[in-house]
JSON list of C-alpha atoms in Angstrom, two decimals:
[
{"chain": "A", "resi": 85, "resn": "UNK", "atom": "CA", "xyz": [184.48, 121.96, 43.59]},
{"chain": "A", "resi": 86, "resn": "UNK", "atom": "CA", "xyz": [182.13, 120.93, 46.41]},
{"chain": "A", "resi": 87, "resn": "UNK", "atom": "CA", "xyz": [183.60, 117.27, 47.86]},
{"chain": "A", "resi": 88, "resn": "UNK", "atom": "CA", "xyz": [179.80, 115.96, 46.92]},
{"chain": "A", "resi": 89, "resn": "UNK", "atom": "CA", "xyz": [179.62, 116.03, 43.15]},
{"chain": "A", "resi": 90, "resn": "UNK", "atom": "CA", "xyz": [176.53, 113.28, 43.01]},
{"chain": "A", "resi": 91, "resn": "UNK", "atom": "CA", "xyz": [174.45, 115.49, 45.64]},
{"chain": "A", "resi": 92, "resn": "UNK", "atom": "CA", "xyz": [171.12, 112.21, 45.40]},
{"chain": "A", "resi": 93, "resn": "UNK", "atom": "CA", "xyz": [174.07, 109.31, 45.84]},
{"chain": "A", "resi": 94, "resn": "UNK", "atom": "CA", "xyz": [175.47, 111.36, 48.64]},
{"chain": "A", "resi": 95, "resn": "UNK", "atom": "CA", "xyz": [171.80, 112.17, 50.30]},
{"chain": "A", "resi": 96, "resn": "UNK", "atom": "CA", "xyz": [170.38, 108.10, 49.47]},
{"chain": "A", "resi": 97, "resn": "UNK", "atom": "CA", "xyz": [173.70, 107.40, 51.99]},
{"chain": "A", "resi": 98, "resn": "UNK", "atom": "CA", "xyz": [173.32, 109.42, 54.60]},
{"chain": "A", "resi": 99, "resn": "UNK", "atom": "CA", "xyz": [169.56, 109.34, 54.90]},
{"chain": "A", "resi": 100, "resn": "UNK", "atom": "CA", "xyz": [170.41, 104.76, 55.08]},
{"chain": "A", "resi": 101, "resn": "UNK", "atom": "CA", "xyz": [172.85, 105.42, 57.69]},
{"chain": "A", "resi": 102, "resn": "UNK", "atom": "CA", "xyz": [170.39, 108.76, 59.21]},
{"chain": "A", "resi": 103, "resn": "UNK", "atom": "CA", "xyz": [167.27, 105.84, 59.04]},
{"chain": "A", "resi": 104, "resn": "UNK", "atom": "CA", "xyz": [169.98, 103.17, 60.93]},
{"chain": "A", "resi": 105, "resn": "UNK", "atom": "CA", "xyz": [171.58, 105.15, 63.57]},
{"chain": "A", "resi": 106, "resn": "UNK", "atom": "CA", "xyz": [168.00, 106.08, 64.44]},
{"chain": "A", "resi": 107, "resn": "UNK", "atom": "CA", "xyz": [166.62, 101.81, 64.34]},
{"chain": "A", "resi": 108, "resn": "UNK", "atom": "CA", "xyz": [169.83, 101.75, 66.98]},
{"chain": "A", "resi": 109, "resn": "UNK", "atom": "CA", "xyz": [168.72, 104.87, 68.70]},
{"chain": "A", "resi": 110, "resn": "UNK", "atom": "CA", "xyz": [165.33, 103.86, 68.83]},
{"chain": "A", "resi": 111, "resn": "UNK", "atom": "CA", "xyz": [163.75, 106.85, 67.62]},
{"chain": "A", "resi": 112, "resn": "UNK", "atom": "CA", "xyz": [160.80, 106.94, 66.09]},
{"chain": "A", "resi": 113, "resn": "UNK", "atom": "CA", "xyz": [160.82, 109.48, 62.88]},
{"chain": "A", "resi": 114, "resn": "UNK", "atom": "CA", "xyz": [157.26, 110.49, 63.21]},
{"chain": "A", "resi": 115, "resn": "UNK", "atom": "CA", "xyz": [157.10, 111.53, 66.76]},
{"chain": "A", "resi": 116, "resn": "UNK", "atom": "CA", "xyz": [157.38, 115.38, 66.50]},
{"chain": "A", "resi": 117, "resn": "UNK", "atom": "CA", "xyz": [158.36, 116.26, 70.46]},
{"chain": "A", "resi": 118, "resn": "UNK", "atom": "CA", "xyz": [161.09, 112.92, 70.22]},
{"chain": "A", "resi": 119, "resn": "UNK", "atom": "CA", "xyz": [162.91, 113.97, 66.54]},
{"chain": "A", "resi": 120, "resn": "UNK", "atom": "CA", "xyz": [162.59, 117.65, 68.39]},
{"chain": "A", "resi": 121, "resn": "UNK", "atom": "CA", "xyz": [163.78, 116.45, 71.89]},
{"chain": "A", "resi": 122, "resn": "UNK", "atom": "CA", "xyz": [167.22, 114.61, 69.28]},
{"chain": "A", "resi": 123, "resn": "UNK", "atom": "CA", "xyz": [167.47, 118.10, 67.70]},
{"chain": "A", "resi": 124, "resn": "UNK", "atom": "CA", "xyz": [168.08, 119.86, 70.25]},
{"chain": "A", "resi": 125, "resn": "UNK", "atom": "CA", "xyz": [170.59, 116.92, 71.55]},
{"chain": "A", "resi": 126, "resn": "UNK", "atom": "CA", "xyz": [172.63, 117.66, 67.89]},
{"chain": "A", "resi": 127, "resn": "UNK", "atom": "CA", "xyz": [171.99, 122.02, 68.40]},
{"chain": "A", "resi": 128, "resn": "UNK", "atom": "CA", "xyz": [173.71, 121.40, 71.51]},
{"chain": "A", "resi": 129, "resn": "UNK", "atom": "CA", "xyz": [176.46, 118.62, 71.39]},
{"chain": "A", "resi": 130, "resn": "UNK", "atom": "CA", "xyz": [179.94, 120.30, 71.13]},
{"chain": "A", "resi": 131, "resn": "UNK", "atom": "CA", "xyz": [182.39, 117.53, 70.65]},
{"chain": "A", "resi": 132, "resn": "UNK", "atom": "CA", "xyz": [185.30, 118.44, 72.29]},
{"chain": "A", "resi": 133, "resn": "UNK", "atom": "CA", "xyz": [182.82, 119.03, 75.49]},
{"chain": "A", "resi": 134, "resn": "UNK", "atom": "CA", "xyz": [181.03, 114.98, 74.13]},
{"chain": "A", "resi": 135, "resn": "UNK", "atom": "CA", "xyz": [181.95, 112.81, 77.30]},
{"chain": "A", "resi": 136, "resn": "UNK", "atom": "CA", "xyz": [181.91, 109.83, 74.70]},
{"chain": "A", "resi": 137, "resn": "UNK", "atom": "CA", "xyz": [182.25, 106.55, 76.10]},
{"chain": "A", "resi": 138, "resn": "UNK", "atom": "CA", "xyz": [183.30, 103.85, 72.84]},
{"chain": "A", "resi": 139, "resn": "UNK", "atom": "CA", "xyz": [182.47, 101.42, 74.78]},
{"chain": "A", "resi": 140, "resn": "UNK", "atom": "CA", "xyz": [179.17, 102.63, 74.77]},
{"chain": "A", "resi": 141, "resn": "UNK", "atom": "CA", "xyz": [177.41, 102.07, 71.97]},
{"chain": "A", "resi": 142, "resn": "UNK", "atom": "CA", "xyz": [173.60, 103.59, 72.57]},
{"chain": "A", "resi": 143, "resn": "UNK", "atom": "CA", "xyz": [176.35, 107.17, 73.11]},
{"chain": "A", "resi": 144, "resn": "UNK", "atom": "CA", "xyz": [178.58, 106.60, 70.03]},
{"chain": "A", "resi": 145, "resn": "UNK", "atom": "CA", "xyz": [176.36, 106.37, 68.24]},
{"chain": "A", "resi": 146, "resn": "UNK", "atom": "CA", "xyz": [174.18, 108.83, 68.71]},
{"chain": "A", "resi": 147, "resn": "UNK", "atom": "CA", "xyz": [177.66, 111.69, 68.16]},
{"chain": "A", "resi": 148, "resn": "UNK", "atom": "CA", "xyz": [178.05, 109.67, 64.78]},
{"chain": "A", "resi": 149, "resn": "UNK", "atom": "CA", "xyz": [174.25, 110.68, 63.97]},
{"chain": "A", "resi": 150, "resn": "UNK", "atom": "CA", "xyz": [175.02, 114.71, 64.95]},
{"chain": "A", "resi": 151, "resn": "UNK", "atom": "CA", "xyz": [178.19, 114.17, 62.42]},
{"chain": "A", "resi": 152, "resn": "UNK", "atom": "CA", "xyz": [175.43, 112.39, 59.94]},
{"chain": "A", "resi": 153, "resn": "UNK", "atom": "CA", "xyz": [173.38, 115.63, 60.71]},
{"chain": "A", "resi": 154, "resn": "UNK", "atom": "CA", "xyz": [175.99, 118.33, 59.88]},
{"chain": "A", "resi": 155, "resn": "UNK", "atom": "CA", "xyz": [176.50, 116.12, 56.52]},
{"chain": "A", "resi": 156, "resn": "UNK", "atom": "CA", "xyz": [173.24, 116.08, 55.54]},
{"chain": "A", "resi": 157, "resn": "UNK", "atom": "CA", "xyz": [173.24, 119.92, 56.07]},
{"chain": "A", "resi": 158, "resn": "UNK", "atom": "CA", "xyz": [176.35, 120.15, 54.05]},
{"chain": "A", "resi": 159, "resn": "UNK", "atom": "CA", "xyz": [174.65, 117.93, 50.84]},
{"chain": "A", "resi": 160, "resn": "UNK", "atom": "CA", "xyz": [171.84, 120.92, 51.34]},
{"chain": "A", "resi": 161, "resn": "UNK", "atom": "CA", "xyz": [173.98, 123.43, 51.30]},
{"chain": "A", "resi": 162, "resn": "UNK", "atom": "CA", "xyz": [176.48, 122.80, 48.36]},
{"chain": "A", "resi": 163, "resn": "UNK", "atom": "CA", "xyz": [173.50, 121.45, 46.21]},
{"chain": "A", "resi": 164, "resn": "UNK", "atom": "CA", "xyz": [171.20, 124.68, 46.75]},
{"chain": "A", "resi": 165, "resn": "UNK", "atom": "CA", "xyz": [175.20, 126.34, 45.87]},
{"chain": "A", "resi": 166, "resn": "UNK", "atom": "CA", "xyz": [174.39, 124.33, 42.19]},
{"chain": "A", "resi": 167, "resn": "UNK", "atom": "CA", "xyz": [170.43, 125.14, 42.29]},
{"chain": "A", "resi": 168, "resn": "UNK", "atom": "CA", "xyz": [170.03, 122.09, 42.68]},
{"chain": "A", "resi": 169, "resn": "UNK", "atom": "CA", "xyz": [167.00, 120.06, 45.67]},
{"chain": "A", "resi": 170, "resn": "UNK", "atom": "CA", "xyz": [168.66, 117.93, 47.77]},
{"chain": "A", "resi": 171, "resn": "UNK", "atom": "CA", "xyz": [167.16, 115.58, 50.17]},
{"chain": "A", "resi": 172, "resn": "UNK", "atom": "CA", "xyz": [166.63, 112.12, 51.88]},
{"chain": "A", "resi": 173, "resn": "UNK", "atom": "CA", "xyz": [163.92, 110.29, 52.94]},
{"chain": "A", "resi": 174, "resn": "UNK", "atom": "CA", "xyz": [161.46, 110.79, 55.72]},
{"chain": "A", "resi": 175, "resn": "UNK", "atom": "CA", "xyz": [164.53, 110.81, 58.50]},
{"chain": "A", "resi": 176, "resn": "UNK", "atom": "CA", "xyz": [166.48, 112.81, 56.88]},
{"chain": "A", "resi": 177, "resn": "UNK", "atom": "CA", "xyz": [163.18, 114.86, 56.68]},
{"chain": "A", "resi": 178, "resn": "UNK", "atom": "CA", "xyz": [162.00, 114.81, 59.98]},
{"chain": "A", "resi": 179, "resn": "UNK", "atom": "CA", "xyz": [165.20, 115.28, 61.43]},
{"chain": "A", "resi": 180, "resn": "UNK", "atom": "CA", "xyz": [166.22, 117.79, 59.12]},
{"chain": "A", "resi": 181, "resn": "UNK", "atom": "CA", "xyz": [162.94, 120.21, 59.74]},
{"chain": "A", "resi": 182, "resn": "UNK", "atom": "CA", "xyz": [163.72, 119.37, 63.86]},
{"chain": "A", "resi": 183, "resn": "UNK", "atom": "CA", "xyz": [166.84, 121.42, 62.78]},
{"chain": "A", "resi": 184, "resn": "UNK", "atom": "CA", "xyz": [165.68, 123.81, 61.43]},
{"chain": "A", "resi": 185, "resn": "UNK", "atom": "CA", "xyz": [162.64, 124.54, 64.08]},
{"chain": "A", "resi": 186, "resn": "UNK", "atom": "CA", "xyz": [164.92, 124.13, 66.78]},
{"chain": "A", "resi": 187, "resn": "UNK", "atom": "CA", "xyz": [167.63, 126.73, 65.98]},
{"chain": "A", "resi": 188, "resn": "UNK", "atom": "CA", "xyz": [164.18, 129.25, 64.47]},
{"chain": "A", "resi": 189, "resn": "UNK", "atom": "CA", "xyz": [163.00, 128.76, 67.88]},
{"chain": "A", "resi": 190, "resn": "UNK", "atom": "CA", "xyz": [166.91, 129.61, 69.07]},
{"chain": "A", "resi": 191, "resn": "UNK", "atom": "CA", "xyz": [167.17, 133.40, 66.92]},
{"chain": "A", "resi": 192, "resn": "UNK", "atom": "CA", "xyz": [163.72, 133.90, 68.29]},
{"chain": "A", "resi": 193, "resn": "UNK", "atom": "CA", "xyz": [162.20, 133.25, 64.02]},
{"chain": "A", "resi": 194, "resn": "UNK", "atom": "CA", "xyz": [159.03, 131.15, 65.37]}
]
């Protein structure tokens, strides 16, 4: 059984947190170049290699945002298993699209 039973509620909560983190980091979710750069950082991030200084709110927020991205992808994957298309709002969609585009670029599938 999945840990996400109410996908719509989970997506809404994640979307709000993604938006909040974006405000803290100054992310313009309509700026494709900025969001793509963020997606590259997220794909490159290895938490065990990260030197996250808990006293630096920007750095901590960035790592938290990357964690939310993982949860976002998990919600989409889990809901797809039960034939449900789940997504959040504009920030979610922009970040998800950038993550997929960067992933496919790395796989040579542009």
